[in-house]
mmCIF file of C-alpha atoms in Angstrom:
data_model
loop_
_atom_site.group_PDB
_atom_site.id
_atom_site.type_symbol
_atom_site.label_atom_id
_atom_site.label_comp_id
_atom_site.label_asym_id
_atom_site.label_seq_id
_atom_site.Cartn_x
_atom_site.Cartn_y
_atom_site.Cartn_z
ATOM 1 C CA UNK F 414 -0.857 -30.743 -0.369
ATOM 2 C CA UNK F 415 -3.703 -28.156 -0.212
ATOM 3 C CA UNK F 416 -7.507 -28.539 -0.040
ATOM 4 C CA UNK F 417 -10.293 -27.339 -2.671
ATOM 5 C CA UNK F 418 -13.640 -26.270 -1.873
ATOM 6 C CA UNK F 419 -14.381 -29.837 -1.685
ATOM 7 C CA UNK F 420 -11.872 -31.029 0.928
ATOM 8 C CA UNK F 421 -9.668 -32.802 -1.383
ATOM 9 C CA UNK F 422 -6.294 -32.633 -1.646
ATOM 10 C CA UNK F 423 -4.075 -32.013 -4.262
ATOM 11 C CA UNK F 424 -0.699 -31.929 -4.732
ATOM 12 C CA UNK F 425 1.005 -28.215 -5.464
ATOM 13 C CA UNK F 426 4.681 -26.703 -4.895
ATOM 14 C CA UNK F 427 5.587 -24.858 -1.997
ATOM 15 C CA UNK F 428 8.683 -22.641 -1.240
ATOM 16 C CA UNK F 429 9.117 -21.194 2.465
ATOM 17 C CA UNK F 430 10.030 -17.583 2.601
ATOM 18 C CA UNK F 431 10.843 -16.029 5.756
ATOM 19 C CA UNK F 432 11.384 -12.420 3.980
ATOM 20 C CA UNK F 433 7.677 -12.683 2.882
ATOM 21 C CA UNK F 434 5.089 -11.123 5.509
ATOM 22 C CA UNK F 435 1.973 -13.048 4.624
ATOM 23 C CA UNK F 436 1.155 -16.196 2.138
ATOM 24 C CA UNK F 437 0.636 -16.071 -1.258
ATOM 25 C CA UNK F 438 -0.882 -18.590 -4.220
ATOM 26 C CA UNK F 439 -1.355 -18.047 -7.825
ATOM 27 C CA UNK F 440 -4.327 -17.181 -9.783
ATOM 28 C CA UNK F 441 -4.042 -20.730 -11.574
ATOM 29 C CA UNK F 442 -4.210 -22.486 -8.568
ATOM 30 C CA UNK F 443 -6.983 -20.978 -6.863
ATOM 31 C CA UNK F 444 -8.711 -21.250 -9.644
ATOM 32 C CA UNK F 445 -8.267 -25.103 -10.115
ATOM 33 C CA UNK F 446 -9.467 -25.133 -6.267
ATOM 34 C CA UNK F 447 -12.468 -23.601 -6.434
ATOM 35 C CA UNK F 448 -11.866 -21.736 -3.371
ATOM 36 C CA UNK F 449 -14.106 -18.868 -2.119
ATOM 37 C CA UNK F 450 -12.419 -15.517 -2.431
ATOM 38 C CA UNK F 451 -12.833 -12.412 -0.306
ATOM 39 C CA UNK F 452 -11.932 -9.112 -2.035
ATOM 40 C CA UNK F 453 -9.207 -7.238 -0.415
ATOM 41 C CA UNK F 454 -7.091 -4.215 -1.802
ATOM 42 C CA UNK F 455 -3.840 -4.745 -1.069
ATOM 43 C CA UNK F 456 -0.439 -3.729 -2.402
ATOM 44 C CA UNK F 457 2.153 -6.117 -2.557
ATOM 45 C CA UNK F 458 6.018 -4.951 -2.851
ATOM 46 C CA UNK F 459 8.898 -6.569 -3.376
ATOM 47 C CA UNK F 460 12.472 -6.384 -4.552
ATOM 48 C CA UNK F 461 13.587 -2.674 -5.410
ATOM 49 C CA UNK F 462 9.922 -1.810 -4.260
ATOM 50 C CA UNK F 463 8.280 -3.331 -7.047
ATOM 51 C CA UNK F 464 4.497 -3.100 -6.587
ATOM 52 C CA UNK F 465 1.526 -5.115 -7.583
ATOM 53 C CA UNK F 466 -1.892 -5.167 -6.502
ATOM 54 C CA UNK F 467 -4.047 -8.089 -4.589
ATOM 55 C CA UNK F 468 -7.863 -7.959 -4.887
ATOM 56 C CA UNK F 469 -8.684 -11.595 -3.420
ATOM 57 C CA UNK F 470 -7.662 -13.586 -0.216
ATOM 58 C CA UNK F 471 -8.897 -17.552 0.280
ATOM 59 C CA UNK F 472 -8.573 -19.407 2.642
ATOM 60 C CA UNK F 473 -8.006 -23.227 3.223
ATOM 61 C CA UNK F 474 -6.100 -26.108 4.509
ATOM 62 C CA UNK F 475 -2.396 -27.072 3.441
ATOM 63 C CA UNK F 476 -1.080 -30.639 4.532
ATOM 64 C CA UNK F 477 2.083 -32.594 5.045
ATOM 65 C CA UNK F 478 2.424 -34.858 2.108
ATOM 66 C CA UNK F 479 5.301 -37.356 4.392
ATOM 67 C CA UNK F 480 3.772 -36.308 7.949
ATOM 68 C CA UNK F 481 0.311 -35.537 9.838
ATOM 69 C CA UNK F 482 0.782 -31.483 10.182
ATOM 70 C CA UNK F 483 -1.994 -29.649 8.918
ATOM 71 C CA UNK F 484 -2.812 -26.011 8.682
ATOM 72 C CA UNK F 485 -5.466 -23.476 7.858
ATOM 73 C CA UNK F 486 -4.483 -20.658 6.220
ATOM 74 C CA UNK F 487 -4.967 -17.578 4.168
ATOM 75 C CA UNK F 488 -3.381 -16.455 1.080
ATOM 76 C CA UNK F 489 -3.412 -13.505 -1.157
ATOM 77 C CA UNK F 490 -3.696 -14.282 -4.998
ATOM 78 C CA UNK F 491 -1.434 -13.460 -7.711
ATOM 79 C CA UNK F 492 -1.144 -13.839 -11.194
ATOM 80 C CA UNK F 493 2.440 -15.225 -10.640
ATOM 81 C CA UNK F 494 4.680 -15.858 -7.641
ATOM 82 C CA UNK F 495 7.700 -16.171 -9.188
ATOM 83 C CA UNK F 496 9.998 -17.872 -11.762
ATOM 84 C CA UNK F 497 10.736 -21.749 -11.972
ATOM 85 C CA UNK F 498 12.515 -23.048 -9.095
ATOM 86 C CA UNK F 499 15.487 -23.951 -9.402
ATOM 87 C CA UNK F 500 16.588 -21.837 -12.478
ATOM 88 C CA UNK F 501 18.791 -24.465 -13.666
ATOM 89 C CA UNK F 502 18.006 -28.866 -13.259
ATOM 90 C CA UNK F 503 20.166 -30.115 -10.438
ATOM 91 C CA UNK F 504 21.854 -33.036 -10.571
ATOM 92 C CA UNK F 505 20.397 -34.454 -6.769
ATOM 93 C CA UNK F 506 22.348 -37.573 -7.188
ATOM 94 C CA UNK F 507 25.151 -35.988 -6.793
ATOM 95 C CA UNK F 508 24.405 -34.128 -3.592
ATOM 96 C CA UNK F 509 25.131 -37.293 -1.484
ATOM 97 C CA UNK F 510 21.833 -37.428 0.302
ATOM 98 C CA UNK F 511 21.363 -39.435 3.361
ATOM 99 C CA UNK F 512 19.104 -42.578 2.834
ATOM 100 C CA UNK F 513 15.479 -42.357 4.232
ATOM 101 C CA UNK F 514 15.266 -38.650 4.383
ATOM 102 C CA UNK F 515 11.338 -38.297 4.080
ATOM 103 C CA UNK F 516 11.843 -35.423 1.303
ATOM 104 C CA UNK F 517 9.172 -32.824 1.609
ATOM 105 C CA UNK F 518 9.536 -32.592 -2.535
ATOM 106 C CA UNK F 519 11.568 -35.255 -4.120
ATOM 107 C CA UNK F 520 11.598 -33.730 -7.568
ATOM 108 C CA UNK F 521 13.338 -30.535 -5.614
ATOM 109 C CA UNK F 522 16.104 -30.299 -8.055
ATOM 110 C CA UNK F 523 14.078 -30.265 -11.514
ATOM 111 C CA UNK F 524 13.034 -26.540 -12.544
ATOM 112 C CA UNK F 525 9.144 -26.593 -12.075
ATOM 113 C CA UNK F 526 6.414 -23.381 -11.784
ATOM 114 C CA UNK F 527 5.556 -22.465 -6.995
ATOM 115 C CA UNK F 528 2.220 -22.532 -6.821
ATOM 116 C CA UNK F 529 2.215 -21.467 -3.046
ATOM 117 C CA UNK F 530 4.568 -18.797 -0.914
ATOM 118 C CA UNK F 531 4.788 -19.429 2.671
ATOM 119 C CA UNK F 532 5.596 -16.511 4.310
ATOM 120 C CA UNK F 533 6.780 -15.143 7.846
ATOM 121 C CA UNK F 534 4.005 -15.939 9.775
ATOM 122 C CA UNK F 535 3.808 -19.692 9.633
ATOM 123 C CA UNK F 536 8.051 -20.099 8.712
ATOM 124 C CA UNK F 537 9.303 -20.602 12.112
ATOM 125 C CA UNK F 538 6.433 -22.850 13.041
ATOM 126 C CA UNK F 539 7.582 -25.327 10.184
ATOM 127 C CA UNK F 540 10.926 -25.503 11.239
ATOM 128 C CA UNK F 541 12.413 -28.189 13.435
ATOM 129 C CA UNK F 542 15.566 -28.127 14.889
ATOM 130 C CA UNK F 543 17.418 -30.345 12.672
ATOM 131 C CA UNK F 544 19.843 -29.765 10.371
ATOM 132 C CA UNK F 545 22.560 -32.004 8.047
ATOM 133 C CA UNK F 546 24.965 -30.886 5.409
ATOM 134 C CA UNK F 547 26.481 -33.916 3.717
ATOM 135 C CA UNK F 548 28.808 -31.550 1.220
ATOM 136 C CA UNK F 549 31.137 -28.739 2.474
ATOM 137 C CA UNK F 550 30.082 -25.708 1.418
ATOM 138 C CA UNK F 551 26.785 -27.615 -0.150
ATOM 139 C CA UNK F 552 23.082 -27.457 0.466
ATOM 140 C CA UNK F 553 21.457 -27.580 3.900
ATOM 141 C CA UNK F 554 19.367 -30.423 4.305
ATOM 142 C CA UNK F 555 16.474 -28.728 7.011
ATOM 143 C CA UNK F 556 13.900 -30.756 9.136
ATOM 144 C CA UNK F 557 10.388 -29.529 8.685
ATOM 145 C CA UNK F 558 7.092 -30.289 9.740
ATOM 146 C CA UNK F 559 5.998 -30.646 5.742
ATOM 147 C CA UNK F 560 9.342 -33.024 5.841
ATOM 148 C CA UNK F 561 12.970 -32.290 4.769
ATOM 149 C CA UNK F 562 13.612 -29.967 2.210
ATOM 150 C CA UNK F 563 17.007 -28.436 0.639
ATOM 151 C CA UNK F 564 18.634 -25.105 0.652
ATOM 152 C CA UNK F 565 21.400 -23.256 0.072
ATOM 153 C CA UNK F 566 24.827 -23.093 -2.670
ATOM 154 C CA UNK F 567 25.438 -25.890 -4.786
ATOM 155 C CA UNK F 568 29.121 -26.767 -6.538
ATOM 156 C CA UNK F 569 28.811 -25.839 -10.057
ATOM 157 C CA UNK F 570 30.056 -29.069 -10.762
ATOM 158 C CA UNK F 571 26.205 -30.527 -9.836
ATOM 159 C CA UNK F 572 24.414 -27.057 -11.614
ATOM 160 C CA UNK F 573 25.667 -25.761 -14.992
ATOM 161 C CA UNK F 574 26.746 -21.542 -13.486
ATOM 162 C CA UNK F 575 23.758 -19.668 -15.012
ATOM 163 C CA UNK F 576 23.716 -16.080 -14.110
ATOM 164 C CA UNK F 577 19.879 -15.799 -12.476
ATOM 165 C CA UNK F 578 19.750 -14.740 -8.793
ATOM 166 C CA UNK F 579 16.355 -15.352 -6.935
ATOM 167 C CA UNK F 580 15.392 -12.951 -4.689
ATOM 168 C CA UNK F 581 11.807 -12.971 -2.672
ATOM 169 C CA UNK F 582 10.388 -10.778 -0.146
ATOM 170 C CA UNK F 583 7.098 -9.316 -0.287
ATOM 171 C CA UNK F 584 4.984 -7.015 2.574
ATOM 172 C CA UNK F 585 1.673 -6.266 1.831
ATOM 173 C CA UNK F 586 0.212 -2.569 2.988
ATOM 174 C CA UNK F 587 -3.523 -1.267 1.738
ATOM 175 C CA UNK F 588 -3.604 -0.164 -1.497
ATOM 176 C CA UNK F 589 -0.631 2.660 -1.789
ATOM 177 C CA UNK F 590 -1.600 3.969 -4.993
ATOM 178 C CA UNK F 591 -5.843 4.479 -4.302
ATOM 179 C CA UNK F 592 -4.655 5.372 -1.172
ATOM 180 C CA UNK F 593 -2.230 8.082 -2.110
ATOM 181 C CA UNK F 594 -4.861 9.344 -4.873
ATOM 182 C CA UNK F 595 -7.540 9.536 -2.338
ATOM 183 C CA UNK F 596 -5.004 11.675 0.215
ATOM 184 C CA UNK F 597 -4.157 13.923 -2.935
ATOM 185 C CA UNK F 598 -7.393 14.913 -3.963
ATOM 186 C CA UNK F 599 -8.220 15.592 -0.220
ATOM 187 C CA UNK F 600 -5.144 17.913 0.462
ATOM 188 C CA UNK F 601 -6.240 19.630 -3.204
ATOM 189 C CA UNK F 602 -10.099 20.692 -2.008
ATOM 190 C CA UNK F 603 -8.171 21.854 1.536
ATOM 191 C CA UNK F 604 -4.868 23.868 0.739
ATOM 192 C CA UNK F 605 -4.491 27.271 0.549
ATOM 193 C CA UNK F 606 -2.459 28.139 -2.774
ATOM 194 C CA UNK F 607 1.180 29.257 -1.217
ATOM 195 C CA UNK F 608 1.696 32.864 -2.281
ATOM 196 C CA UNK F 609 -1.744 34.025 -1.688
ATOM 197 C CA UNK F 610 -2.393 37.564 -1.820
ATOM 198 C CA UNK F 611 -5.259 38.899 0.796
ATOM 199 C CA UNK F 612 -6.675 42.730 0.609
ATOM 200 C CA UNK F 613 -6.414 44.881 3.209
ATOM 201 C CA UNK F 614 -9.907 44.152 4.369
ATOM 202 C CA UNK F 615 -9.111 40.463 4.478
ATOM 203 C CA UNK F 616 -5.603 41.033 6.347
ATOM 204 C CA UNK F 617 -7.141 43.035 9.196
ATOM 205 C CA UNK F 618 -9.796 40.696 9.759
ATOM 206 C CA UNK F 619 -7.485 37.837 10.362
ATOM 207 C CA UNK F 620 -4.954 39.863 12.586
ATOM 208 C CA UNK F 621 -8.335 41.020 14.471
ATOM 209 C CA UNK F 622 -9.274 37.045 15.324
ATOM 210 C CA UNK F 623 -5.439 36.119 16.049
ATOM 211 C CA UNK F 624 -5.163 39.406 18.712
ATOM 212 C CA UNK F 625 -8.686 39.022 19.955
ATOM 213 C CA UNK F 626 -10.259 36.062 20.344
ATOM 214 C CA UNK F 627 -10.097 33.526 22.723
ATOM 215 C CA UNK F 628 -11.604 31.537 25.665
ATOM 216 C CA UNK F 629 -12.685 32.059 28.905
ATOM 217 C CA UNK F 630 -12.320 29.389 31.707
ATOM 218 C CA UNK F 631 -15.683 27.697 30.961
ATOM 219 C CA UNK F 632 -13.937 26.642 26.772
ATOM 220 C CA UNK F 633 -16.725 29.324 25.390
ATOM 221 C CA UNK F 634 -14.827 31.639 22.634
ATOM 222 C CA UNK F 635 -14.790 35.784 23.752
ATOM 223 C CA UNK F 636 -14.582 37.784 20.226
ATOM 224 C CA UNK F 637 -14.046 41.166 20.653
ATOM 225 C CA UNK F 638 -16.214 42.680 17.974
ATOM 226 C CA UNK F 639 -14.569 44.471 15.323
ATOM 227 C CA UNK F 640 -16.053 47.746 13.465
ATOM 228 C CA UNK F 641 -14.847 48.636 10.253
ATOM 229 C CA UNK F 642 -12.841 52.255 9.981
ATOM 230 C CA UNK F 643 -14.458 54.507 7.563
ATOM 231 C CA UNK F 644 -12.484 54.349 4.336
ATOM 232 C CA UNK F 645 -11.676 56.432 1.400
ATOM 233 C CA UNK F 646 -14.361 55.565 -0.413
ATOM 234 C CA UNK F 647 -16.998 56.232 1.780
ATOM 235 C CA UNK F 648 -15.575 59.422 2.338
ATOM 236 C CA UNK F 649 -15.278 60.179 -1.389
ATOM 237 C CA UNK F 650 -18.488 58.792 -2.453
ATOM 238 C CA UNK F 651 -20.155 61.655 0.287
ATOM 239 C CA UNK F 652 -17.877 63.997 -1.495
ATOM 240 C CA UNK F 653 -19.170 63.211 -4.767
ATOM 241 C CA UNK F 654 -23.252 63.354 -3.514
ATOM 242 C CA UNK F 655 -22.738 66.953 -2.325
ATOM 243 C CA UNK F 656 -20.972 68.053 -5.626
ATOM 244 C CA UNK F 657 -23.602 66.201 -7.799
ATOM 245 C CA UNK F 658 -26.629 68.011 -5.646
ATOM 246 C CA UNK F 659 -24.518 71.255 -5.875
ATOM 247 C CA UNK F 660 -24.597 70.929 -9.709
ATOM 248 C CA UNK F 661 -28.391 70.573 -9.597
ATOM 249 C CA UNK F 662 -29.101 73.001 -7.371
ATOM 250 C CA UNK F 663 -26.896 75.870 -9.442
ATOM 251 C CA UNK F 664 -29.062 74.220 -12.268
ATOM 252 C CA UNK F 665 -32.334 74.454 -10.535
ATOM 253 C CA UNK F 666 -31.573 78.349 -9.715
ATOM 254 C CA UNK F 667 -30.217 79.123 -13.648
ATOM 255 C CA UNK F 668 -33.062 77.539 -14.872
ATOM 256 C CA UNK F 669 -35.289 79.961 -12.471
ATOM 257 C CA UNK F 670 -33.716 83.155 -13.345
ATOM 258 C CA UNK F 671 -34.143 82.558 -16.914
ATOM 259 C CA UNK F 672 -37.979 81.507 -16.211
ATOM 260 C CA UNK F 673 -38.609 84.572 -14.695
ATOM 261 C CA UNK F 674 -36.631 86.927 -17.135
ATOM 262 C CA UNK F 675 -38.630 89.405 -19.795
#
């Protein structure tokens, strides 16, 4: 049984997963509870690394429905936790079942929707060590503290063969796809483009910092200051200002001489 927002009890489906790091319940459910959510973002991945987002956790009580055990809990919501369970009706009569077994569900063997995973981190603390198997190569009847429940291969002579295979196991990490967006638009704005061509100003200057500075013993840097060689340019742009006030000067004098001439 779980708890609303009220403190009642109602009746849901459970299925214990050890493979499953943390609990889960569906949308439905939490929604018929009432229960106060908390947002989360939260990835959830399963078989063959299927992913799906979380965005709420509640929290509440779950309770024996054949004992006194009772537990607080929270659970991550889903849309869906998985298919009906089992995929094909079981005939339980036929599973020779020992008299006054307090069955944690006693409709186990009819196909009906889990409303609620239980994962790794309460598992072990439901189990009790206590085990029957009435058939060879049947169904393990397991002791638990939400009362027996039933696991394990059935002869298809109780269950029609159907070819469905239930797997769970879920692990929940922060949100892998925000948070592999948010690391790729970082590393975007920071890298240098591979193949990146500097000038010759721009190579010396960075050969000058790696041969030249450092730090002394008291962690202060010691830059050895750089002064720029006098390039072609320069040299050519001097060039061309003497030639240009040569030209004016021979202009200067023609236009003299001609001034002056009768």
């Amino acid at each position: 049984m779980i708890y609303n927002n009220n403190r009642q009890p109602t009746y849901c489906r459970v299925l214990l997963d050890s493979g499953s790091q943390h609990n889960f319940i569906t949308e439905a459910l939490a929604q018929q509870l009432r229960l106060k959510r908390t947002r989360t973002s939260c990835a959830v991945i399963g078989i063959n690394e299927s992913t799906h987002s979380a965005s709420h956790v509640v929290n509440t009580n779950i309770k024996s429905r054949v004992t006194n055990y009772l537990s607080n809990l929270d659970f991550y919501v889903l849309p869906k936790l998985t298919t009906n369970l089992p995929s094909m009706p079981v005939a339980t009569s036929n599973l020779i079942l020992p008299a006054g077994l307090a069955l944690a569900d006693p409709t186990f063997g009819t196909p009906q929707a889990i409303d609620i995973i239980l994962g790794a981190e309460i598992f072990f603390d439901l189990i009790i060590n206590e085990q029957l198997r009435p058939l060879p190569n049947g169904p393990v009847l397991q002791n638990t503290r939400l009362g027996w429940i039933v696991s394990g291969p059935v002869p298809y002579s109780i269950v029609r063969n159907t070819n469905v295979s239930i797997a769970l196991f879920a692990h929940t990490s922060p949100n892998l796809q925000t948070l592999k967006d948010q690391m790729a638009a970082f590393w975007r704005l920071e890298e240098i483009a591979p193949g990146q061509s500097y000038t010759m100003e721009e190579r010396a200057c960075k050969e000058h910092f790696e041969k030249h500075v450092q730090r002394d013993d008291n962690g202060r840097f010691v830059v050895v200051l750089p002064f720029k060689r006098t390039s072609h340019t320069r040299i050519s742009s001097v060039e061309k200002a003497f030639t240009r006030i040569r030209t004016t000067d021979g202009t200067l004098t023609l236009g003299k001489r001609k001034f002056y001439t009768t």
